[in-house]
């Protein structure tokens, strides 16, 4: 067991990756990703991380560019040269920076990954999880027509995914989902609005209740909790919060207000693993189910999400799909595949288990910064 780690150097790279298919949500679409890959170096080892900030501020105010600025100019300099007794200490070193949980998570999660490599244990175990296979689902973007959506859903059910999430927006909602439900009467279905509705839409949203959905994710404003509580009183379907939960205190407020029945935990959205585990523990103590969401990560961030999902409170399938669902060729070896029907298994090797393609990441990076002590 290591007792401490000194962070000597942090490297930041932007790696461009093309999605195999354009991914469309209520706030816009995306085909090209610019992924910030973070490596944290110390004690002769490298820890791998990824910042989940998107290219535009349609999901969060953080973008690749704001995260790059905050990581390079403030967060990395606050961490290099530090002696950490535990990976959770790294949050303290960055806490003077307000907000920017995605940028912070890039370093925090890479530091946990480094720690688990130094412990020579899989990240799942370092985080307090186990080597269990985790149930996974898929998030289907907005499609051109109901028929196109039904085809997509059929393919994913065939591939074994345990739960299908459909993106919705005004004009592409209750009727569209009803047509999918008609085709797949027994499938575990849910919807994600990415904040496309307001309380004026209560009657419309109640139209989902007869469709027996597992949950409706983030129907109202990204920064709201109270209005979700008002809506939850009027809906039979549980609300799941995503954008609204940016730190453990948000989860506490949401549960106290009964603003949701389920929480989507994305470690990259809440400042990293320490906060993600705190939200998991809080929800578990209150019998609120949680699941691990996704942000179109490369195989590096996917490895983090798989590891987190092995904690016992993550009882619902995560948005953790196979590498081939996103990329022609992922940047890790082996790629992430379903290990058995509807499940992905953590890899039994230190850290995320899979190997980042170091040469490819170095040569394909379009931007690089090294922060040293
Ligand atoms: O709202 O969960 C979301 C992707 C990008 C931004 C926001 C979301 C999503 C997804 C995709 O739903 C999940 C994934 O497969 O990574
Ligand atoms: Mg969501």
XYZ file of C-alpha atoms and ligand atoms in Angstrom:
390
model
C 0.000 0.000 0.000
C 1.275 3.476 -0.785
C 1.059 6.023 1.976
C 1.450 9.079 -0.213
C 2.082 10.193 -3.748
C 3.883 13.278 -4.968
C 2.520 14.665 -8.242
C 5.554 15.669 -10.353
C 3.866 16.597 -13.600
C 0.492 16.880 -15.301
C 0.139 16.627 -19.078
C -2.909 17.808 -20.995
C -3.688 16.836 -24.564
C -6.611 17.409 -26.889
C -7.355 14.307 -28.924
C -9.860 14.654 -31.787
C -12.198 11.687 -32.262
C -15.098 11.335 -34.717
C -18.300 9.728 -33.548
C -19.472 6.999 -35.924
C -22.880 8.631 -35.845
C -23.969 12.155 -35.123
C -25.431 12.319 -31.594
C -28.408 14.647 -31.307
C -29.986 15.908 -28.065
C -32.562 18.653 -27.410
C -29.891 21.380 -27.263
C -28.020 20.389 -30.437
C -25.975 17.736 -32.215
C -22.388 16.528 -32.254
C -20.227 14.472 -34.595
C -16.649 15.554 -33.801
C -15.289 15.325 -30.279
C -12.229 17.121 -28.883
C -11.333 15.111 -25.826
C -9.017 16.464 -23.142
C -6.837 13.543 -22.041
C -5.174 14.200 -18.677
C -2.153 12.298 -17.405
C -0.927 12.720 -13.846
C 2.665 11.617 -13.227
C 4.177 10.639 -9.884
C 6.185 7.927 -8.135
C 7.332 6.713 -11.570
C 3.768 5.883 -12.713
C 1.186 7.536 -14.963
C -2.492 7.973 -14.099
C -4.968 8.423 -16.945
C -8.011 10.659 -16.993
C -10.353 12.473 -19.330
C -12.306 15.693 -18.923
C -15.951 15.236 -19.992
C -16.574 18.871 -20.956
C -18.255 19.078 -24.352
C -17.258 21.278 -27.261
C -20.178 23.684 -26.744
C -21.970 24.972 -23.612
C -25.329 23.306 -24.452
C -25.153 20.799 -21.588
C -22.987 22.687 -19.081
C -21.254 26.064 -19.041
C -17.967 24.154 -19.171
C -16.534 23.513 -22.632
C -13.292 22.018 -23.930
C -11.856 25.540 -24.106
C -12.920 26.686 -20.618
C -11.707 23.397 -19.136
C -8.367 23.707 -20.960
C -7.894 27.241 -19.611
C -8.851 26.331 -16.045
C -6.829 23.098 -16.064
C -3.674 24.644 -17.528
C -3.662 27.977 -15.732
C -5.117 27.134 -12.319
C -5.832 23.502 -11.472
C -2.687 21.728 -12.694
C -0.379 24.367 -11.124
C -2.265 23.942 -7.809
C -1.645 20.192 -7.826
C 1.888 19.649 -9.179
C 4.530 19.441 -6.481
C 1.916 18.369 -3.932
C 2.300 15.397 -1.664
C -1.076 13.618 -1.404
C -1.915 11.097 1.315
C -4.982 9.966 -0.604
C -6.443 10.760 -4.041
C -9.374 12.538 -2.395
C -6.845 15.142 -1.101
C -6.507 16.505 -4.602
C -9.941 18.169 -4.389
C -8.705 20.252 -1.448
C -5.751 21.485 -3.504
C -8.195 22.665 -6.195
C -11.013 23.889 -3.942
C -10.055 27.562 -4.142
C -11.236 27.462 -7.769
C -14.981 27.982 -7.814
C -17.139 25.729 -9.949
C -15.641 23.997 -12.993
C -16.360 20.486 -11.691
C -15.616 18.877 -15.074
C -12.151 20.401 -15.257
C -11.472 19.370 -11.645
C -12.692 15.834 -12.317
C -10.156 15.481 -15.144
C -7.309 15.728 -12.625
C -9.118 14.082 -9.713
C -10.007 10.927 -11.624
C -6.534 10.639 -13.182
C -5.121 10.861 -9.651
C -7.337 7.974 -8.456
C -6.228 6.014 -11.503
C -2.577 6.689 -10.645
C -3.231 5.626 -7.039
C -4.821 2.350 -8.095
C -1.852 1.607 -10.394
C 0.526 2.252 -7.496
C -1.596 -0.088 -5.363
C -1.479 -2.573 -8.274
C -5.237 -3.026 -7.989
C -8.076 -2.517 -10.425
C -9.632 0.944 -10.098
C -12.983 -0.698 -9.281
C -11.489 -2.075 -6.050
C -9.625 1.121 -5.191
C -12.972 2.946 -5.389
C -14.610 0.438 -3.029
C -16.393 -1.589 -5.685
C -15.827 -5.154 -6.798
C -15.044 -6.992 -10.020
C -18.731 -7.624 -10.756
C -20.037 -7.216 -14.313
C -22.193 -4.078 -14.465
C -25.557 -3.871 -16.234
C -25.516 -1.388 -19.087
C -27.971 0.444 -21.306
C -27.719 2.711 -24.286
C -28.655 6.338 -24.903
C -30.216 6.836 -28.341
C -30.013 10.325 -29.842
C -32.908 12.062 -31.592
C -33.634 10.350 -34.922
C -35.159 11.688 -38.147
C -38.368 9.645 -37.826
C -40.189 7.289 -35.482
C -39.350 4.410 -37.823
C -35.650 5.229 -37.718
C -35.841 5.321 -33.911
C -37.674 1.990 -33.759
C -34.995 0.413 -35.980
C -32.248 1.729 -33.709
C -34.004 0.532 -30.558
C -34.574 -2.907 -32.112
C -30.857 -3.198 -32.891
C -29.796 -2.299 -29.368
C -32.297 -4.675 -27.771
C -30.975 -7.374 -30.101
C -27.383 -6.525 -29.031
C -28.440 -7.164 -25.432
C -28.602 -3.707 -23.859
C -30.640 -3.906 -20.664
C -32.299 -0.512 -20.906
C -32.926 1.935 -23.719
C -32.873 5.692 -23.173
C -34.370 7.910 -25.845
C -33.621 11.594 -26.215
C -36.737 13.755 -26.478
C -37.578 17.383 -27.245
C -40.811 19.317 -27.812
C -42.507 17.871 -30.904
C -40.573 14.600 -30.558
C -41.902 13.262 -27.278
C -45.036 11.454 -26.076
C -46.304 10.250 -29.457
C -42.844 9.151 -30.543
C -42.245 7.227 -27.323
C -45.748 5.700 -27.502
C -44.888 4.292 -30.925
C -41.707 2.726 -29.520
C -43.585 1.335 -26.511
C -46.131 -0.252 -28.871
C -43.343 -2.122 -30.687
C -41.527 -3.153 -27.497
C -44.175 -3.689 -24.810
C -41.785 -5.248 -22.268
C -38.560 -3.291 -22.846
C -37.015 -1.185 -20.083
C -37.437 2.266 -21.611
C -36.703 5.771 -20.383
C -36.416 9.279 -21.824
C -33.981 12.194 -21.402
C -35.127 15.745 -22.173
C -31.876 17.607 -21.356
C -33.916 20.470 -19.879
C -36.170 21.048 -22.901
C -39.417 21.629 -20.922
C -40.901 23.986 -18.332
C -43.650 23.713 -15.735
C -46.057 24.911 -18.437
C -45.628 21.452 -19.955
C -46.956 19.474 -16.971
C -49.947 18.119 -18.912
C -47.737 17.039 -21.803
C -45.240 15.363 -19.453
C -48.064 13.490 -17.694
C -48.623 11.853 -21.077
C -45.558 9.699 -20.337
C -47.164 8.123 -17.249
C -49.189 5.449 -19.098
C -46.063 4.403 -21.055
C -44.474 2.696 -18.031
C -41.071 4.362 -18.346
C -38.356 3.655 -15.799
C -37.801 7.400 -15.447
C -37.815 10.744 -17.199
C -34.394 12.382 -17.021
C -33.872 16.124 -16.499
C -37.150 17.431 -17.938
C -36.766 20.994 -16.540
C -34.036 23.625 -16.252
C -30.409 22.532 -15.869
C -29.939 24.677 -12.751
C -33.270 23.966 -11.101
C -34.264 21.636 -8.266
C -37.432 23.222 -6.853
C -39.492 23.099 -10.023
C -38.575 19.452 -10.446
C -40.051 18.877 -6.971
C -43.268 20.556 -8.094
C -43.323 18.406 -11.228
C -42.540 15.169 -9.372
C -45.690 15.609 -7.255
C -47.714 15.599 -10.466
C -45.971 12.713 -12.231
C -46.219 9.008 -11.501
C -43.007 8.336 -13.457
C -39.883 8.936 -11.343
C -37.806 11.947 -12.322
C -34.059 11.347 -12.663
C -31.787 14.365 -12.266
C -28.630 14.753 -14.364
C -27.591 18.373 -15.141
C -29.009 19.655 -11.811
C -26.589 17.585 -9.720
C -23.121 19.159 -9.857
C -21.927 18.415 -6.316
C -22.992 16.310 -3.323
C -24.925 19.245 -1.782
C -27.171 19.346 -4.874
C -28.044 15.684 -4.355
C -28.880 16.387 -0.716
C -31.132 19.304 -1.672
C -32.835 17.287 -4.408
C -33.563 14.347 -2.096
C -34.742 16.622 0.737
C -37.087 18.387 -1.686
C -38.247 15.095 -3.299
C -37.308 16.587 -6.664
C -36.449 13.168 -8.094
C -36.653 9.455 -7.374
C -33.393 8.540 -9.110
C -30.033 10.240 -9.725
C -27.733 9.887 -12.741
C -24.177 10.042 -11.352
C -21.522 11.116 -13.835
C -18.235 11.343 -11.969
C -16.913 13.728 -14.628
C -19.845 16.104 -13.976
C -19.599 16.241 -10.159
C -15.881 16.956 -9.695
C -14.664 13.364 -9.746
C -14.829 10.099 -7.866
C -14.741 11.466 -4.317
C -17.953 13.416 -4.909
C -19.500 10.650 -7.006
C -18.947 8.180 -4.167
C -20.423 10.669 -1.672
C -23.570 10.984 -3.817
C -23.735 7.192 -4.187
C -23.440 6.750 -0.415
C -26.070 9.400 0.333
C -28.551 7.892 -2.130
C -27.887 4.385 -0.864
C -28.576 5.459 2.714
C -31.936 6.824 1.557
C -32.797 3.901 -0.731
C -32.670 6.091 -3.827
C -31.392 4.128 -6.841
C -28.467 5.552 -8.775
C -26.791 4.726 -12.070
C -23.682 5.864 -13.901
C -24.293 8.204 -16.823
C -22.062 8.874 -19.806
C -20.688 11.850 -21.721
C -19.610 10.184 -24.981
C -16.270 9.337 -23.380
C -13.330 7.631 -25.011
C -12.258 4.274 -23.627
C -10.353 6.086 -20.870
C -13.364 7.815 -19.333
C -15.420 4.699 -20.028
C -12.966 2.733 -17.890
C -13.563 5.165 -15.040
C -17.325 4.817 -15.422
C -17.206 1.007 -15.484
C -15.087 1.003 -12.317
C -17.464 3.354 -10.481
C -20.509 1.340 -11.560
C -19.220 -1.679 -9.601
C -20.160 0.045 -6.311
C -23.186 -1.667 -4.756
C -25.695 1.220 -4.977
C -25.487 1.350 -8.777
C -28.380 -1.026 -9.250
C -29.774 0.422 -12.495
C -28.083 -0.032 -15.906
C -25.598 2.746 -16.761
C -25.169 4.742 -19.989
C -22.008 2.726 -20.605
C -22.082 1.265 -24.086
C -19.473 -0.619 -26.085
C -16.588 1.279 -27.710
C -17.858 0.373 -31.191
C -21.133 2.183 -30.507
C -19.179 5.454 -30.469
C -15.860 5.098 -32.329
C -14.418 3.472 -35.425
C -11.351 2.776 -33.277
C -11.192 3.605 -29.568
C -7.967 4.944 -27.982
C -7.626 1.995 -25.575
C -6.707 -1.674 -26.033
C -8.639 -3.850 -25.759
C -11.767 -1.862 -26.585
C -14.754 -2.023 -24.274
C -17.158 -4.802 -25.303
C -20.195 -6.378 -23.719
C -18.769 -9.239 -21.656
C -22.080 -11.049 -21.489
C -25.637 -10.130 -22.368
C -26.245 -6.528 -21.272
C -23.154 -6.284 -19.085
C -19.642 -4.834 -19.167
C -16.978 -6.258 -16.899
C -14.092 -4.327 -15.338
C -10.689 -5.578 -16.533
C -8.610 -7.408 -13.939
C -5.443 -5.280 -14.156
C -4.266 -2.147 -12.321
C -6.106 1.129 -12.952
C -8.750 1.156 -15.678
C -7.322 -2.179 -16.825
C -7.338 -1.411 -20.527
C -4.203 0.193 -22.048
C -4.391 3.726 -23.460
C -2.793 3.793 -26.959
C 0.059 6.035 -25.887
C 1.704 6.502 -29.300
C -1.553 7.237 -31.052
C -2.637 9.688 -28.345
C 0.727 11.490 -28.625
C 0.766 11.722 -32.401
C -2.913 12.555 -32.894
C -3.063 15.199 -30.150
C -3.705 18.623 -31.659
C -2.693 20.491 -28.498
C -0.395 19.663 -25.622
C 0.649 21.323 -22.381
C 2.999 20.103 -19.670
C 2.720 21.550 -16.167
C 5.711 20.709 -13.968
C 6.822 21.677 -10.506
O -27.718 13.843 -20.966
O -26.929 11.976 -20.438
C -26.902 12.971 -21.150
C -24.240 12.582 -23.874
C -23.692 13.851 -23.873
C -24.213 14.796 -23.034
C -25.277 14.492 -22.188
C -25.817 13.221 -22.165
C -25.316 12.256 -23.054
C -25.859 10.923 -23.199
C -24.962 9.875 -23.811
O -27.002 10.644 -22.930
C -24.493 8.856 -22.857
C -23.337 8.071 -23.421
O -23.596 7.076 -24.079
O -22.175 8.461 -23.193
Mg -28.913 13.254 -19.312
